[in-house]
Amino acid sequence: MLNDKVAIVTGAGRGIGASIAKCFAAEGAIVICADIKKEGIEEVADDVLKSGGKAEALAFDVADKPQVDKAIERILRTYDRIDILINNAGVTRDNLSLRMSEDEWDLVIRVNLRGTWLPSQAVIRPMRKRRWGRIVNTSSVAALGNIGQANYATSKGGVISLTRTLALELAKSGVTVNCVAPGAIMTPMFEAVSDELRAKYLERIPLGRFGAPEDVANAHLFLCSEAASYITGQVIFVDGGLSVGM
């Protein structure tokens, strides 16, 4: 499905990002596993190579423009193109608004929103040059509002607005821009939540189960395929129906 497409996946060191990287590699893509630290992405890239896929690890800070530009230049020198960008890197620093520090606010906005904008901006020219590209951003069901996550919800709402705007700007260039908004997905981050809180969360999910990283990866795969060539500027909630009730 993605034979020899060059795909960058940020936040690929674990959880959803690792699942996306492995899913894309299994479909024939050349996957650049990106994250701010080498440890996790090197392991993911090695797993891909051992299974017969194509991948490499590339560490850089998605919210630092010089690092982003340098990484994109290196990828273009090596492969001469970038076909797919998955903006998946993100962080949380939860707190009630009354108690939230400026550092907690700034870090989440920097990584989640600026860290989606900068890589997107950097791939526009090479994608437009080839008249083909797929950008898929990561929002969250929290974008609809969630107690204790004013910073995170704001950043993810901003990602949706950025997605819609980029989709309009790039539509005539053969580049689609869409967004996946996960709900409660069983990643290491969510597994750290107490059993009591997880039980309460589960009661709100119409499908009656938590999602798996593969559920989110499959949505990304669809949006990057030719089957989704007429879809742009859209948000797909992968949340078991949670957002419907919200």
PDB file of C-alpha atoms in Angstrom:
ATOM      1  CA  MET A   1       0.000   0.000   0.000  1.00  0.00           C
ATOM      2  CA  LEU A   2       2.871   2.403   0.787  1.00  0.00           C
ATOM      3  CA  ASN A   3       5.603   0.816  -1.296  1.00  0.00           C
ATOM      4  CA  ASP A   4       8.824   2.856  -1.044  1.00  0.00           C
ATOM      5  CA  LYS A   5       7.026   5.950   0.270  1.00  0.00           C
ATOM      6  CA  VAL A   6       9.358   7.930   2.539  1.00  0.00           C
ATOM      7  CA  ALA A   7       7.477   8.480   5.791  1.00  0.00           C
ATOM      8  CA  ILE A   8       8.544  10.497   8.824  1.00  0.00           C
ATOM      9  CA  VAL A   9       6.871   9.476  12.097  1.00  0.00           C
ATOM     10  CA  THR A  10       7.570  11.769  15.048  1.00  0.00           C
ATOM     11  CA  GLY A  11       7.203  10.461  18.570  1.00  0.00           C
ATOM     12  CA  ALA A  12       8.024   7.003  17.204  1.00  0.00           C
ATOM     13  CA  GLY A  13       9.887   5.786  20.260  1.00  0.00           C
ATOM     14  CA  ARG A  14       6.920   4.119  21.924  1.00  0.00           C
ATOM     15  CA  GLY A  15       3.151   3.734  22.040  1.00  0.00           C
ATOM     16  CA  ILE A  16       1.118   5.014  19.115  1.00  0.00           C
ATOM     17  CA  GLY A  17       4.145   6.355  17.248  1.00  0.00           C
ATOM     18  CA  ALA A  18       5.957   3.029  17.392  1.00  0.00           C
ATOM     19  CA  SER A  19       2.825   1.260  16.191  1.00  0.00           C
ATOM     20  CA  ILE A  20       2.450   3.657  13.250  1.00  0.00           C
ATOM     21  CA  ALA A  21       6.093   3.206  12.275  1.00  0.00           C
ATOM     22  CA  LYS A  22       5.819  -0.589  12.301  1.00  0.00           C
ATOM     23  CA  CYS A  23       2.468  -0.535  10.486  1.00  0.00           C
ATOM     24  CA  PHE A  24       3.812   1.683   7.703  1.00  0.00           C
ATOM     25  CA  ALA A  25       6.984  -0.374   7.352  1.00  0.00           C
ATOM     26  CA  ALA A  26       4.894  -3.542   7.027  1.00  0.00           C
ATOM     27  CA  GLU A  27       3.097  -1.834   4.133  1.00  0.00           C
ATOM     28  CA  GLY A  28       6.367  -1.138   2.332  1.00  0.00           C
ATOM     29  CA  ALA A  29       7.227   2.393   3.467  1.00  0.00           C
ATOM     30  CA  ILE A  30      10.726   3.605   4.255  1.00  0.00           C
ATOM     31  CA  VAL A  31      10.159   4.881   7.781  1.00  0.00           C
ATOM     32  CA  ILE A  32      12.145   7.611   9.512  1.00  0.00           C
ATOM     33  CA  CYS A  33      11.552   6.988  13.215  1.00  0.00           C
ATOM     34  CA  ALA A  34      11.925  10.371  14.894  1.00  0.00           C
ATOM     35  CA  ASP A  35      11.969  11.424  18.531  1.00  0.00           C
ATOM     36  CA  ILE A  36      13.930  13.724  20.801  1.00  0.00           C
ATOM     37  CA  LYS A  37      15.839  10.750  22.280  1.00  0.00           C
ATOM     38  CA  LYS A  38      17.621   7.985  20.355  1.00  0.00           C
ATOM     39  CA  GLU A  39      16.964   5.082  22.709  1.00  0.00           C
ATOM     40  CA  GLY A  40      13.351   4.276  21.867  1.00  0.00           C
ATOM     41  CA  ILE A  41      13.507   4.997  18.140  1.00  0.00           C
ATOM     42  CA  GLU A  42      16.648   2.900  17.659  1.00  0.00           C
ATOM     43  CA  GLU A  43      14.820  -0.075  19.154  1.00  0.00           C
ATOM     44  CA  VAL A  44      11.759   0.509  16.931  1.00  0.00           C
ATOM     45  CA  ALA A  45      13.924   0.882  13.818  1.00  0.00           C
ATOM     46  CA  ASP A  46      15.806  -2.310  14.708  1.00  0.00           C
ATOM     47  CA  ASP A  47      12.510  -4.188  15.103  1.00  0.00           C
ATOM     48  CA  VAL A  48      11.454  -3.014  11.646  1.00  0.00           C
ATOM     49  CA  LEU A  49      14.755  -4.072  10.081  1.00  0.00           C
ATOM     50  CA  LYS A  50      14.611  -7.484  11.745  1.00  0.00           C
ATOM     51  CA  SER A  51      11.142  -8.036  10.271  1.00  0.00           C
ATOM     52  CA  GLY A  52      12.420  -7.228   6.783  1.00  0.00           C
ATOM     53  CA  GLY A  53      11.243  -3.610   6.621  1.00  0.00           C
ATOM     54  CA  LYS A  54      13.092  -0.372   5.946  1.00  0.00           C
ATOM     55  CA  ALA A  55      13.652   2.138   8.737  1.00  0.00           C
ATOM     56  CA  GLU A  56      16.160   4.400  10.390  1.00  0.00           C
ATOM     57  CA  ALA A  57      16.234   6.344  13.639  1.00  0.00           C
ATOM     58  CA  LEU A  58      16.728  10.093  13.578  1.00  0.00           C
ATOM     59  CA  ALA A  59      16.743  12.086  16.823  1.00  0.00           C
ATOM     60  CA  PHE A  60      15.724  15.745  16.807  1.00  0.00           C
ATOM     61  CA  ASP A  61      13.511  18.179  18.711  1.00  0.00           C
ATOM     62  CA  VAL A  62      10.326  18.772  16.706  1.00  0.00           C
ATOM     63  CA  ALA A  63       9.859  22.166  18.369  1.00  0.00           C
ATOM     64  CA  ASP A  64      13.335  23.481  17.510  1.00  0.00           C
ATOM     65  CA  LYS A  65      13.420  24.985  14.007  1.00  0.00           C
ATOM     66  CA  PRO A  66      17.168  24.578  13.324  1.00  0.00           C
ATOM     67  CA  GLN A  67      16.985  20.907  14.362  1.00  0.00           C
ATOM     68  CA  VAL A  68      13.859  20.315  12.263  1.00  0.00           C
ATOM     69  CA  ASP A  69      15.358  21.980   9.197  1.00  0.00           C
ATOM     70  CA  LYS A  70      18.589  20.021   9.563  1.00  0.00           C
ATOM     71  CA  ALA A  71      16.694  16.729   9.872  1.00  0.00           C
ATOM     72  CA  ILE A  72      14.542  17.435   6.812  1.00  0.00           C
ATOM     73  CA  GLU A  73      17.610  18.408   4.782  1.00  0.00           C
ATOM     74  CA  ARG A  74      19.328  15.165   5.752  1.00  0.00           C
ATOM     75  CA  ILE A  75      16.304  13.082   4.767  1.00  0.00           C
ATOM     76  CA  LEU A  76      16.064  14.852   1.415  1.00  0.00           C
ATOM     77  CA  ARG A  77      19.775  14.296   0.737  1.00  0.00           C
ATOM     78  CA  THR A  78      19.380  10.599   1.461  1.00  0.00           C
ATOM     79  CA  TYR A  79      16.053   9.826  -0.216  1.00  0.00           C
ATOM     80  CA  ASP A  80      15.440  12.862  -2.454  1.00  0.00           C
ATOM     81  CA  ARG A  81      11.837  13.127  -1.294  1.00  0.00           C
ATOM     82  CA  ILE A  82       9.437  13.094   1.634  1.00  0.00           C
ATOM     83  CA  ASP A  83       6.052  11.574   0.902  1.00  0.00           C
ATOM     84  CA  ILE A  84       4.430  11.312   4.320  1.00  0.00           C
ATOM     85  CA  LEU A  85       4.693  13.228   7.582  1.00  0.00           C
ATOM     86  CA  ILE A  86       3.032  11.894  10.720  1.00  0.00           C
ATOM     87  CA  ASN A  87       3.095  14.534  13.463  1.00  0.00           C
ATOM     88  CA  ASN A  88       2.625  12.317  16.499  1.00  0.00           C
ATOM     89  CA  ALA A  89       5.089  13.672  19.084  1.00  0.00           C
ATOM     90  CA  GLY A  90       3.389  15.049  22.174  1.00  0.00           C
ATOM     91  CA  VAL A  91       3.576  15.512  25.937  1.00  0.00           C
ATOM     92  CA  THR A  92       1.208  16.079  28.840  1.00  0.00           C
ATOM     93  CA  ARG A  93       1.613  18.098  32.030  1.00  0.00           C
ATOM     94  CA  ASP A  94      -1.794  17.836  33.651  1.00  0.00           C
ATOM     95  CA  ASN A  95      -2.991  20.201  36.349  1.00  0.00           C
ATOM     96  CA  LEU A  96      -6.057  22.222  37.224  1.00  0.00           C
ATOM     97  CA  SER A  97      -5.969  25.663  35.633  1.00  0.00           C
ATOM     98  CA  LEU A  98      -5.761  27.390  39.021  1.00  0.00           C
ATOM     99  CA  ARG A  99      -2.551  25.497  39.814  1.00  0.00           C
ATOM    100  CA  MET A 100      -1.009  25.168  36.371  1.00  0.00           C
ATOM    101  CA  SER A 101       2.423  26.757  36.114  1.00  0.00           C
ATOM    102  CA  GLU A 102       3.670  28.737  33.148  1.00  0.00           C
ATOM    103  CA  ASP A 103       6.281  26.056  32.538  1.00  0.00           C
ATOM    104  CA  GLU A 104       3.585  23.362  32.365  1.00  0.00           C
ATOM    105  CA  TRP A 105       1.585  25.462  29.918  1.00  0.00           C
ATOM    106  CA  ASP A 106       4.542  26.483  27.762  1.00  0.00           C
ATOM    107  CA  LEU A 107       6.070  23.021  27.421  1.00  0.00           C
ATOM    108  CA  VAL A 108       2.837  21.391  26.233  1.00  0.00           C
ATOM    109  CA  ILE A 109       2.050  24.164  23.763  1.00  0.00           C
ATOM    110  CA  ARG A 110       5.644  24.115  22.507  1.00  0.00           C
ATOM    111  CA  VAL A 111       5.858  20.390  21.851  1.00  0.00           C
ATOM    112  CA  ASN A 112       2.288  19.626  20.785  1.00  0.00           C
ATOM    113  CA  LEU A 113       1.483  22.682  18.679  1.00  0.00           C
ATOM    114  CA  ARG A 114       4.791  24.241  17.648  1.00  0.00           C
ATOM    115  CA  GLY A 115       6.126  20.697  17.236  1.00  0.00           C
ATOM    116  CA  THR A 116       3.376  19.999  14.711  1.00  0.00           C
ATOM    117  CA  TRP A 117       3.725  23.310  12.878  1.00  0.00           C
ATOM    118  CA  LEU A 118       7.501  23.288  12.293  1.00  0.00           C
ATOM    119  CA  PRO A 119       7.818  19.822  10.674  1.00  0.00           C
ATOM    120  CA  SER A 120       4.717  20.556   8.576  1.00  0.00           C
ATOM    121  CA  GLN A 121       6.179  23.828   7.360  1.00  0.00           C
ATOM    122  CA  ALA A 122       9.482  22.126   6.559  1.00  0.00           C
ATOM    123  CA  VAL A 123       7.972  19.477   4.259  1.00  0.00           C
ATOM    124  CA  ILE A 124       5.685  21.785   2.256  1.00  0.00           C
ATOM    125  CA  ARG A 125       8.212  22.681  -0.447  1.00  0.00           C
ATOM    126  CA  PRO A 126       9.450  19.125  -1.173  1.00  0.00           C
ATOM    127  CA  MET A 127       5.888  17.801  -1.213  1.00  0.00           C
ATOM    128  CA  ARG A 128       4.638  20.581  -3.479  1.00  0.00           C
ATOM    129  CA  LYS A 129       7.577  19.986  -5.806  1.00  0.00           C
ATOM    130  CA  ARG A 130       6.464  16.382  -6.340  1.00  0.00           C
ATOM    131  CA  ARG A 131       2.754  17.319  -6.382  1.00  0.00           C
ATOM    132  CA  TRP A 132       1.989  14.589  -3.836  1.00  0.00           C
ATOM    133  CA  GLY A 133       2.074  14.359  -0.075  1.00  0.00           C
ATOM    134  CA  ARG A 134       0.284  13.252   3.055  1.00  0.00           C
ATOM    135  CA  ILE A 135       0.433  15.087   6.371  1.00  0.00           C
ATOM    136  CA  VAL A 136      -1.444  13.548   9.282  1.00  0.00           C
ATOM    137  CA  ASN A 137      -1.484  15.376  12.599  1.00  0.00           C
ATOM    138  CA  THR A 138      -2.372  14.049  16.027  1.00  0.00           C
ATOM    139  CA  SER A 139      -5.079  15.748  18.060  1.00  0.00           C
ATOM    140  CA  SER A 140      -7.051  14.137  20.876  1.00  0.00           C
ATOM    141  CA  VAL A 141     -10.562  13.714  22.177  1.00  0.00           C
ATOM    142  CA  ALA A 142      -9.331  16.113  24.880  1.00  0.00           C
ATOM    143  CA  ALA A 143      -9.567  18.900  22.295  1.00  0.00           C
ATOM    144  CA  LEU A 144     -13.296  18.903  23.101  1.00  0.00           C
ATOM    145  CA  GLY A 145     -12.462  19.862  26.685  1.00  0.00           C
ATOM    146  CA  ASN A 146     -11.122  17.920  29.639  1.00  0.00           C
ATOM    147  CA  ILE A 147     -10.732  18.875  33.312  1.00  0.00           C
ATOM    148  CA  GLY A 148      -7.111  19.267  34.342  1.00  0.00           C
ATOM    149  CA  GLN A 149      -5.828  19.545  30.780  1.00  0.00           C
ATOM    150  CA  ALA A 150      -6.246  23.183  29.784  1.00  0.00           C
ATOM    151  CA  ASN A 151      -2.788  23.197  28.219  1.00  0.00           C
ATOM    152  CA  TYR A 152      -3.173  19.842  26.453  1.00  0.00           C
ATOM    153  CA  ALA A 153      -6.731  20.512  25.253  1.00  0.00           C
ATOM    154  CA  THR A 154      -5.709  23.912  23.907  1.00  0.00           C
ATOM    155  CA  SER A 155      -2.718  22.465  22.073  1.00  0.00           C
ATOM    156  CA  LYS A 156      -4.816  19.703  20.518  1.00  0.00           C
ATOM    157  CA  GLY A 157      -7.584  22.110  19.540  1.00  0.00           C
ATOM    158  CA  GLY A 158      -4.901  24.201  17.880  1.00  0.00           C
ATOM    159  CA  VAL A 159      -3.713  21.142  15.966  1.00  0.00           C
ATOM    160  CA  ILE A 160      -7.209  20.738  14.503  1.00  0.00           C
ATOM    161  CA  SER A 161      -7.279  24.385  13.385  1.00  0.00           C
ATOM    162  CA  LEU A 162      -3.788  24.067  11.917  1.00  0.00           C
ATOM    163  CA  THR A 163      -4.847  20.922  10.050  1.00  0.00           C
ATOM    164  CA  ARG A 164      -7.838  22.611   8.472  1.00  0.00           C
ATOM    165  CA  THR A 165      -5.826  25.670   7.449  1.00  0.00           C
ATOM    166  CA  LEU A 166      -2.955  23.677   5.938  1.00  0.00           C
ATOM    167  CA  ALA A 167      -5.466  21.527   4.064  1.00  0.00           C
ATOM    168  CA  LEU A 168      -6.875  24.638   2.402  1.00  0.00           C
ATOM    169  CA  GLU A 169      -3.451  26.065   1.614  1.00  0.00           C
ATOM    170  CA  LEU A 170      -2.080  22.856   0.101  1.00  0.00           C
ATOM    171  CA  ALA A 171      -5.136  21.412  -1.630  1.00  0.00           C
ATOM    172  CA  LYS A 172      -4.093  22.564  -5.107  1.00  0.00           C
ATOM    173  CA  SER A 173      -0.618  21.097  -4.620  1.00  0.00           C
ATOM    174  CA  GLY A 174      -1.701  17.472  -4.412  1.00  0.00           C
ATOM    175  CA  VAL A 175      -1.025  17.395  -0.666  1.00  0.00           C
ATOM    176  CA  THR A 176      -3.709  16.307   1.791  1.00  0.00           C
ATOM    177  CA  VAL A 177      -3.656  17.249   5.457  1.00  0.00           C
ATOM    178  CA  ASN A 178      -5.790  15.410   7.971  1.00  0.00           C
ATOM    179  CA  CYS A 179      -5.929  14.735  11.683  1.00  0.00           C
ATOM    180  CA  VAL A 180      -6.456  11.703  13.911  1.00  0.00           C
ATOM    181  CA  ALA A 181      -7.867  12.309  17.394  1.00  0.00           C
ATOM    182  CA  PRO A 182      -7.367   9.303  19.680  1.00  0.00           C
ATOM    183  CA  GLY A 183      -9.386   8.642  22.795  1.00  0.00           C
ATOM    184  CA  ALA A 184      -8.348   6.253  25.565  1.00  0.00           C
ATOM    185  CA  ILE A 185      -5.577   4.189  23.974  1.00  0.00           C
ATOM    186  CA  MET A 186      -3.605   1.635  25.987  1.00  0.00           C
ATOM    187  CA  THR A 187      -0.182   3.201  25.712  1.00  0.00           C
ATOM    188  CA  PRO A 188       2.468   3.363  28.464  1.00  0.00           C
ATOM    189  CA  MET A 189       1.195   6.869  29.267  1.00  0.00           C
ATOM    190  CA  PHE A 190      -2.401   5.694  29.786  1.00  0.00           C
ATOM    191  CA  GLU A 191      -1.374   2.515  31.584  1.00  0.00           C
ATOM    192  CA  ALA A 192       0.103   4.731  34.315  1.00  0.00           C
ATOM    193  CA  VAL A 193      -3.415   5.936  35.191  1.00  0.00           C
ATOM    194  CA  SER A 194      -4.910   4.280  38.283  1.00  0.00           C
ATOM    195  CA  ASP A 195      -7.277   1.319  37.894  1.00  0.00           C
ATOM    196  CA  GLU A 196     -10.064   3.363  39.495  1.00  0.00           C
ATOM    197  CA  LEU A 197      -9.775   6.180  36.985  1.00  0.00           C
ATOM    198  CA  ARG A 198      -9.523   3.767  34.072  1.00  0.00           C
ATOM    199  CA  ALA A 199     -12.706   2.019  35.212  1.00  0.00           C
ATOM    200  CA  LYS A 200     -14.583   5.337  35.306  1.00  0.00           C
ATOM    201  CA  TYR A 201     -13.261   6.238  31.869  1.00  0.00           C
ATOM    202  CA  LEU A 202     -14.301   2.885  30.444  1.00  0.00           C
ATOM    203  CA  GLU A 203     -17.906   3.485  31.506  1.00  0.00           C
ATOM    204  CA  ARG A 204     -18.057   6.457  29.117  1.00  0.00           C
ATOM    205  CA  ILE A 205     -16.871   4.553  26.033  1.00  0.00           C
ATOM    206  CA  PRO A 206     -19.809   3.254  23.946  1.00  0.00           C
ATOM    207  CA  LEU A 207     -17.810   0.378  22.415  1.00  0.00           C
ATOM    208  CA  GLY A 208     -16.944  -0.813  25.919  1.00  0.00           C
ATOM    209  CA  ARG A 209     -13.182  -1.192  25.503  1.00  0.00           C
ATOM    210  CA  PHE A 210      -9.993   0.823  25.410  1.00  0.00           C
ATOM    211  CA  GLY A 211      -8.282   1.302  22.102  1.00  0.00           C
ATOM    212  CA  ALA A 212      -5.025  -0.299  21.043  1.00  0.00           C
ATOM    213  CA  PRO A 213      -2.196   1.619  19.341  1.00  0.00           C
ATOM    214  CA  GLU A 214      -2.907  -0.455  16.238  1.00  0.00           C
ATOM    215  CA  ASP A 215      -6.406   1.058  16.048  1.00  0.00           C
ATOM    216  CA  VAL A 216      -4.855   4.496  15.681  1.00  0.00           C
ATOM    217  CA  ALA A 217      -2.143   3.295  13.299  1.00  0.00           C
ATOM    218  CA  ASN A 218      -4.776   1.863  10.965  1.00  0.00           C
ATOM    219  CA  ALA A 219      -6.504   5.247  10.738  1.00  0.00           C
ATOM    220  CA  HIS A 220      -3.197   6.848   9.792  1.00  0.00           C
ATOM    221  CA  LEU A 221      -2.561   4.151   7.209  1.00  0.00           C
ATOM    222  CA  PHE A 222      -5.921   4.804   5.559  1.00  0.00           C
ATOM    223  CA  LEU A 223      -5.388   8.574   5.428  1.00  0.00           C
ATOM    224  CA  CYS A 224      -1.969   8.088   3.804  1.00  0.00           C
ATOM    225  CA  SER A 225      -3.242   5.673   1.170  1.00  0.00           C
ATOM    226  CA  GLU A 226      -4.688   6.361  -2.270  1.00  0.00           C
ATOM    227  CA  ALA A 227      -8.056   5.254  -0.869  1.00  0.00           C
ATOM    228  CA  ALA A 228      -8.152   8.596   0.999  1.00  0.00           C
ATOM    229  CA  SER A 229      -7.022  10.780  -1.910  1.00  0.00           C
ATOM    230  CA  TYR A 230     -10.276  12.814  -1.822  1.00  0.00           C
ATOM    231  CA  ILE A 231     -10.159  13.430   1.934  1.00  0.00           C
ATOM    232  CA  THR A 232      -8.474  16.520   3.356  1.00  0.00           C
ATOM    233  CA  GLY A 233      -8.965  18.861   6.300  1.00  0.00           C
ATOM    234  CA  GLN A 234     -10.791  16.207   8.304  1.00  0.00           C
ATOM    235  CA  VAL A 235     -10.569  14.921  11.874  1.00  0.00           C
ATOM    236  CA  ILE A 236     -11.101  11.223  12.556  1.00  0.00           C
ATOM    237  CA  PHE A 237     -11.854  10.418  16.188  1.00  0.00           C
ATOM    238  CA  VAL A 238     -10.491   6.986  17.087  1.00  0.00           C
ATOM    239  CA  ASP A 239     -12.139   6.774  20.482  1.00  0.00           C
ATOM    240  CA  GLY A 240     -14.736   3.992  20.588  1.00  0.00           C
ATOM    241  CA  GLY A 241     -17.514   6.575  20.308  1.00  0.00           C
ATOM    242  CA  LEU A 242     -16.431   8.611  23.352  1.00  0.00           C
ATOM    243  CA  SER A 243     -16.574  11.942  21.504  1.00  0.00           C
ATOM    244  CA  VAL A 244     -20.184  11.339  20.447  1.00  0.00           C
ATOM    245  CA  GLY A 245     -21.288  11.395  24.069  1.00  0.00           C
ATOM    246  CA  MET A 246     -19.189  14.468  24.795  1.00  0.00           C
TER     247      MET A 246
END
